[in-house]
Amino acid sequence: MSTATEQSLPLHEWSAAALVAAYSCRALSPVEVAQSALNHMAQWEPHIQASYLLRPERTLEAARASESRWLSQHPLSALDGVPVTLKDNIATQGDPCPLGTQATDGAPMAADSPPAARLREAGTVLLCKTTMPDYGMLSSGVSSFHPLARNPWDTRKTPGGSSAGAAAAAAAGYGPLHVGTDIGGSLRLPASWCGIFSLKPSLGRIPIDPPFTGRAAGPMTRSVGDAALMMRALSWPDERDSMSLPFAAIDWNNWDTPLSQLDGVRIGLLLDAGCGLPVDPEVQSAVLRAARLLESTGAIVTPMQPFLTRTMLDGMDHAWRMRSHLDLAALPEERCALVLPYIRAWADSAAGMTGTQVFKAMAQFHATRVATVAACNAFDYVISPTAPCVAFEAELPSPTNDPLRPLEHIAFTVPFNMSEQPAASINCGYTHTGLPIGLQIAGRRFDDLGVLQLSRAFEVLRGPQQPWPSPPV
């Protein structure tokens, strides 16, 4: 979208790049933009409940500081003064980090986590933190701590999770920039169900604390361009992340490349994950249309065979169950009782596992990694549905509503967490009822820029989208 077009929109809907351009020529103040976002959030919040630690006075104080920097021509970065939100589990100094559950003690955090630190250093204006389910262990907005988050496209539906509030905030227009996290699909699944863009980067590209196998932070935005702009700030190494990648001189400004560069690019088309929920026919049709659009540029699209197995998916599920079972067992009984019953039932189902069973379950993380890399080696990129289904009822913790079958919807996303490959979700259509459908675009390990470039190419090819939802009257 051009800056000229954006000038007809409310300020909270402007892209980050357009805002910075306006700040630099003094056509806009960060204070005006922050106030516009806060006013808009006040209309939406009663309906979608995406925010946590919404403190307008602090937001406006940060916006005034940014305004002073722009007036003195000393902005801290190309993001100075741009509104941003951070997921609950991304620690901010002096604030509690409840992780979506009543079971935490509410102690203030001693320091900013790496993503929060980089954005604070860049001069962004924090609008709020965003909501998540207990410990991030659900693909929904159901939480024992936060009010139930809902999807702006249809408030009867979930925004997804665990980056529930972040996805809802992006779709509802709470400013242009949002940060979530992902260990099995928690960026991409809510992005798919809320019709936004998100990039789960290569493991270690965006440092995170605490680090864990497959865990990543990433941008959640309405456009590929805004995500690329965020990567300039978020991708600096941080020694607190033992998996943090060394600095790489990636030209994040080079995200918008000509469609002609897709001629001859090899793209794998994965329509069957190998296990999990069957793909909804409307989802499959939208992904097939996306594949044809990419083929029209000269890209070579080749169907792939499934590579994830039931043993792999169940093994990862059971290993996570045991991890959570041990975490919950370490809590005082009265605090453990505050965790969502669904999550307690899921975690405690691992109580009787033997050491041999736990070892075999843990081995499936590596087995998934090996299988994913081998399956993708023949291609430059792999496209697939982000999720086999679309947004489900907001009150359900998962599509199956079954704690013994909780991960049936992550079979397309979780392989790329384990293989450490970058993978994005971008909207590729809508159901007959108007719910968004996500296309996943995965690239080779470390080719985060390439995934952004292919995502941008598809963004151009897909054409105009449905208007973003407005607050209910």
mmCIF file of C-alpha atoms in Angstrom, residues 114-314:
data_model
loop_
_atom_site.group_PDB
_atom_site.id
_atom_site.type_symbol
_atom_site.label_atom_id
_atom_site.label_comp_id
_atom_site.label_asym_id
_atom_site.label_seq_id
_atom_site.Cartn_x
_atom_site.Cartn_y
_atom_site.Cartn_z
ATOM 1 C CA PRO A 114 15.853 -9.759 24.179
ATOM 2 C CA PRO A 115 12.903 -8.821 21.892
ATOM 3 C CA ALA A 116 11.638 -6.240 24.384
ATOM 4 C CA ALA A 117 15.125 -4.816 24.846
ATOM 5 C CA ARG A 118 15.729 -4.450 21.096
ATOM 6 C CA LEU A 119 12.413 -2.687 20.539
ATOM 7 C CA ARG A 120 12.905 -0.402 23.530
ATOM 8 C CA GLU A 121 16.386 0.497 22.209
ATOM 9 C CA ALA A 122 14.773 1.233 18.827
ATOM 10 C CA GLY A 123 12.421 3.754 20.426
ATOM 11 C CA THR A 124 9.148 1.963 19.706
ATOM 12 C CA VAL A 125 6.076 2.924 21.725
ATOM 13 C CA LEU A 126 4.656 0.022 23.737
ATOM 14 C CA LEU A 127 0.865 0.039 23.612
ATOM 15 C CA CYS A 128 0.367 -3.001 25.834
ATOM 16 C CA LYS A 129 1.302 -6.616 26.396
ATOM 17 C CA THR A 130 -0.986 -9.185 24.739
ATOM 18 C CA THR A 131 -2.810 -12.198 26.118
ATOM 19 C CA MET A 132 -1.998 -15.903 25.891
ATOM 20 C CA PRO A 133 -3.272 -19.240 27.295
ATOM 21 C CA ASP A 134 -1.737 -20.947 30.337
ATOM 22 C CA TYR A 135 2.010 -21.468 29.714
ATOM 23 C CA GLY A 136 1.412 -21.043 25.974
ATOM 24 C CA MET A 137 0.302 -24.665 25.755
ATOM 25 C CA LEU A 138 -2.921 -24.103 23.762
ATOM 26 C CA SER A 139 -3.731 -22.901 20.251
ATOM 27 C CA SER A 140 -6.497 -20.674 21.569
ATOM 28 C CA GLY A 141 -7.110 -17.700 23.823
ATOM 29 C CA VAL A 142 -8.443 -19.728 26.771
ATOM 30 C CA SER A 143 -6.597 -18.692 29.937
ATOM 31 C CA SER A 144 -6.985 -18.998 33.703
ATOM 32 C CA PHE A 145 -5.460 -15.501 34.071
ATOM 33 C CA HIS A 146 -6.563 -13.404 31.097
ATOM 34 C CA PRO A 147 -10.123 -12.814 29.901
ATOM 35 C CA LEU A 148 -11.044 -14.980 26.920
ATOM 36 C CA ALA A 149 -9.460 -13.566 23.730
ATOM 37 C CA ARG A 150 -11.600 -13.569 20.598
ATOM 38 C CA ASN A 151 -11.122 -13.270 16.836
ATOM 39 C CA PRO A 152 -11.944 -9.851 15.303
ATOM 40 C CA TRP A 153 -13.258 -11.504 12.125
ATOM 41 C CA ASP A 154 -15.904 -13.341 14.145
ATOM 42 C CA THR A 155 -15.925 -12.819 17.886
ATOM 43 C CA ARG A 156 -17.550 -16.218 18.367
ATOM 44 C CA LYS A 157 -14.280 -17.736 17.144
ATOM 45 C CA THR A 158 -10.805 -18.075 18.629
ATOM 46 C CA PRO A 159 -7.895 -15.942 17.414
ATOM 47 C CA GLY A 160 -5.720 -19.037 17.836
ATOM 48 C CA GLY A 161 -2.721 -19.283 20.094
ATOM 49 C CA SER A 162 -0.647 -19.254 21.911
ATOM 50 C CA SER A 163 0.037 -15.738 20.521
ATOM 51 C CA ALA A 164 -3.688 -15.148 20.836
ATOM 52 C CA GLY A 165 -3.853 -11.493 21.817
ATOM 53 C CA ALA A 166 -1.066 -10.518 19.425
ATOM 54 C CA ALA A 167 -2.868 -11.940 16.404
ATOM 55 C CA ALA A 168 -6.193 -10.437 17.451
ATOM 56 C CA ALA A 169 -4.503 -7.072 18.044
ATOM 57 C CA ALA A 170 -2.887 -7.088 14.607
ATOM 58 C CA ALA A 171 -6.113 -7.997 12.827
ATOM 59 C CA ALA A 172 -8.064 -5.399 14.816
ATOM 60 C CA GLY A 173 -5.556 -2.636 14.022
ATOM 61 C CA TYR A 174 -3.842 -2.044 17.369
ATOM 62 C CA GLY A 175 -1.017 -0.330 15.502
ATOM 63 C CA PRO A 176 1.258 -2.011 12.953
ATOM 64 C CA LEU A 177 3.789 -4.067 14.974
ATOM 65 C CA HIS A 178 3.307 -7.052 17.271
ATOM 66 C CA VAL A 179 5.630 -9.726 18.667
ATOM 67 C CA GLY A 180 4.639 -13.297 19.538
ATOM 68 C CA THR A 181 6.391 -16.603 20.181
ATOM 69 C CA ASP A 182 6.221 -20.063 18.629
ATOM 70 C CA ILE A 183 7.321 -23.586 19.625
ATOM 71 C CA GLY A 184 4.953 -25.639 17.461
ATOM 72 C CA GLY A 185 2.908 -23.070 15.550
ATOM 73 C CA SER A 186 2.042 -20.344 18.057
ATOM 74 C CA LEU A 187 2.924 -17.512 15.651
ATOM 75 C CA ARG A 188 1.667 -19.046 12.427
ATOM 76 C CA LEU A 189 -1.584 -20.668 13.594
ATOM 77 C CA PRO A 190 -3.103 -17.472 15.024
ATOM 78 C CA ALA A 191 -1.735 -15.552 12.033
ATOM 79 C CA SER A 192 -3.606 -17.964 9.769
ATOM 80 C CA TRP A 193 -6.854 -17.719 11.713
ATOM 81 C CA CYS A 194 -6.680 -13.911 11.998
ATOM 82 C CA GLY A 195 -5.632 -13.250 8.387
ATOM 83 C CA ILE A 196 -2.333 -11.542 9.199
ATOM 84 C CA PHE A 197 1.326 -12.170 8.321
ATOM 85 C CA SER A 198 3.835 -13.748 10.676
ATOM 86 C CA LEU A 199 7.370 -15.078 10.370
ATOM 87 C CA LYS A 200 8.741 -17.795 12.605
ATOM 88 C CA PRO A 201 12.418 -17.162 11.953
ATOM 89 C CA SER A 202 15.288 -19.632 11.866
ATOM 90 C CA LEU A 203 16.056 -20.802 15.373
ATOM 91 C CA GLY A 204 18.275 -18.207 17.030
ATOM 92 C CA ARG A 205 17.698 -15.472 14.451
ATOM 93 C CA ILE A 206 15.684 -13.510 17.009
ATOM 94 C CA PRO A 207 17.172 -14.216 20.446
ATOM 95 C CA ILE A 208 14.746 -15.215 23.180
ATOM 96 C CA ASP A 209 15.041 -15.838 26.905
ATOM 97 C CA PRO A 210 14.629 -18.525 28.082
ATOM 98 C CA PRO A 211 15.670 -20.481 24.973
ATOM 99 C CA PHE A 212 14.267 -23.944 24.316
ATOM 100 C CA THR A 213 14.322 -26.478 21.483
ATOM 101 C CA GLY A 214 12.274 -25.083 18.620
ATOM 102 C CA ARG A 215 11.214 -21.923 20.475
ATOM 103 C CA ALA A 216 11.257 -18.663 18.522
ATOM 104 C CA ALA A 217 9.972 -15.103 18.769
ATOM 105 C CA GLY A 218 8.743 -13.384 15.647
ATOM 106 C CA PRO A 219 6.862 -10.457 14.103
ATOM 107 C CA MET A 220 3.090 -10.443 13.637
ATOM 108 C CA THR A 221 1.919 -7.740 11.232
ATOM 109 C CA ARG A 222 -0.643 -6.953 8.579
ATOM 110 C CA SER A 223 2.015 -6.799 5.855
ATOM 111 C CA VAL A 224 5.281 -8.448 4.874
ATOM 112 C CA GLY A 225 7.010 -5.064 4.727
ATOM 113 C CA ASP A 226 6.327 -4.270 8.357
ATOM 114 C CA ALA A 227 7.652 -7.679 9.419
ATOM 115 C CA ALA A 228 10.844 -7.077 7.433
ATOM 116 C CA LEU A 229 11.264 -3.694 9.115
ATOM 117 C CA MET A 230 10.930 -5.342 12.531
ATOM 118 C CA MET A 231 13.579 -7.921 11.668
ATOM 119 C CA ARG A 232 16.151 -5.120 11.414
ATOM 120 C CA ALA A 233 15.713 -4.469 15.128
ATOM 121 C CA LEU A 234 14.867 -7.930 16.457
ATOM 122 C CA SER A 235 17.599 -9.995 14.802
ATOM 123 C CA TRP A 236 20.641 -8.738 16.738
ATOM 124 C CA PRO A 237 22.376 -11.501 18.742
ATOM 125 C CA ASP A 238 21.975 -11.657 22.520
ATOM 126 C CA GLU A 239 24.225 -13.731 24.781
ATOM 127 C CA ARG A 240 21.296 -14.673 27.015
ATOM 128 C CA ASP A 241 20.098 -16.999 24.255
ATOM 129 C CA SER A 242 22.465 -19.967 24.040
ATOM 130 C CA MET A 243 21.068 -20.684 20.564
ATOM 131 C CA SER A 244 21.408 -17.106 19.316
ATOM 132 C CA LEU A 245 22.895 -16.982 15.819
ATOM 133 C CA PRO A 246 26.007 -14.907 15.102
ATOM 134 C CA PHE A 247 25.398 -11.525 13.549
ATOM 135 C CA ALA A 248 24.621 -11.794 9.838
ATOM 136 C CA ALA A 249 24.687 -8.780 7.525
ATOM 137 C CA ILE A 250 21.246 -9.518 6.067
ATOM 138 C CA ASP A 251 19.810 -6.767 3.883
ATOM 139 C CA TRP A 252 16.328 -6.708 5.396
ATOM 140 C CA ASN A 253 15.531 -3.751 3.112
ATOM 141 C CA ASN A 254 15.674 -6.166 0.150
ATOM 142 C CA TRP A 255 12.366 -7.872 0.985
ATOM 143 C CA ASP A 256 10.453 -6.544 -2.037
ATOM 144 C CA THR A 257 11.923 -8.206 -5.121
ATOM 145 C CA PRO A 258 10.539 -8.437 -8.696
ATOM 146 C CA LEU A 259 8.222 -11.325 -9.503
ATOM 147 C CA SER A 260 10.555 -12.195 -12.377
ATOM 148 C CA GLN A 261 13.002 -13.564 -9.805
ATOM 149 C CA LEU A 262 10.623 -16.462 -9.145
ATOM 150 C CA ASP A 263 11.247 -17.927 -12.603
ATOM 151 C CA GLY A 264 12.701 -21.386 -12.047
ATOM 152 C CA VAL A 265 12.401 -21.310 -8.244
ATOM 153 C CA ARG A 266 11.611 -24.819 -6.949
ATOM 154 C CA ILE A 267 8.601 -24.939 -4.636
ATOM 155 C CA GLY A 268 7.306 -28.070 -2.922
ATOM 156 C CA LEU A 269 3.545 -28.304 -2.391
ATOM 157 C CA LEU A 270 2.569 -30.208 0.767
ATOM 158 C CA LEU A 271 -1.167 -30.843 1.027
ATOM 159 C CA ASP A 272 -1.019 -33.875 3.339
ATOM 160 C CA ALA A 273 0.873 -33.486 6.620
ATOM 161 C CA GLY A 274 0.952 -37.256 7.146
ATOM 162 C CA CYS A 275 -1.067 -37.206 10.372
ATOM 163 C CA GLY A 276 -3.356 -34.973 12.383
ATOM 164 C CA LEU A 277 -6.664 -33.467 11.359
ATOM 165 C CA PRO A 278 -7.768 -33.806 7.721
ATOM 166 C CA VAL A 279 -7.446 -30.656 5.637
ATOM 167 C CA ASP A 280 -10.697 -28.736 5.301
ATOM 168 C CA PRO A 281 -11.780 -28.631 1.606
ATOM 169 C CA GLU A 282 -11.939 -24.818 1.591
ATOM 170 C CA VAL A 283 -8.412 -24.655 3.031
ATOM 171 C CA GLN A 284 -7.112 -27.040 0.375
ATOM 172 C CA SER A 285 -8.777 -25.082 -2.421
ATOM 173 C CA ALA A 286 -7.231 -21.808 -1.207
ATOM 174 C CA VAL A 287 -3.744 -23.338 -1.033
ATOM 175 C CA LEU A 288 -4.107 -24.837 -4.505
ATOM 176 C CA ARG A 289 -5.083 -21.408 -5.853
ATOM 177 C CA ALA A 290 -1.977 -19.974 -4.201
ATOM 178 C CA ALA A 291 0.171 -22.648 -5.851
ATOM 179 C CA ARG A 292 -1.257 -21.788 -9.272
ATOM 180 C CA LEU A 293 -0.537 -18.090 -8.723
ATOM 181 C CA LEU A 294 3.092 -18.884 -7.898
ATOM 182 C CA GLU A 295 3.322 -21.187 -10.938
ATOM 183 C CA SER A 296 2.146 -18.315 -13.130
ATOM 184 C CA THR A 297 5.428 -16.497 -12.401
ATOM 185 C CA GLY A 298 7.541 -19.365 -13.721
ATOM 186 C CA ALA A 299 8.106 -21.048 -10.368
ATOM 187 C CA ILE A 300 8.212 -24.849 -10.531
ATOM 188 C CA VAL A 301 5.636 -26.234 -8.090
ATOM 189 C CA THR A 302 5.942 -29.949 -7.323
ATOM 190 C CA PRO A 303 3.626 -32.004 -5.083
ATOM 191 C CA MET A 304 5.331 -33.521 -2.042
ATOM 192 C CA GLN A 305 4.711 -36.723 -0.131
ATOM 193 C CA PRO A 306 3.990 -36.411 3.605
ATOM 194 C CA PHE A 307 6.963 -36.912 5.919
ATOM 195 C CA LEU A 308 5.638 -36.381 9.458
ATOM 196 C CA THR A 309 4.459 -39.598 11.092
ATOM 197 C CA ARG A 310 2.052 -40.364 13.889
ATOM 198 C CA THR A 311 4.997 -41.640 15.940
ATOM 199 C CA MET A 312 6.781 -38.303 15.560
ATOM 200 C CA LEU A 313 3.768 -36.155 16.455
ATOM 201 C CA ASP A 314 2.781 -38.342 19.412
#
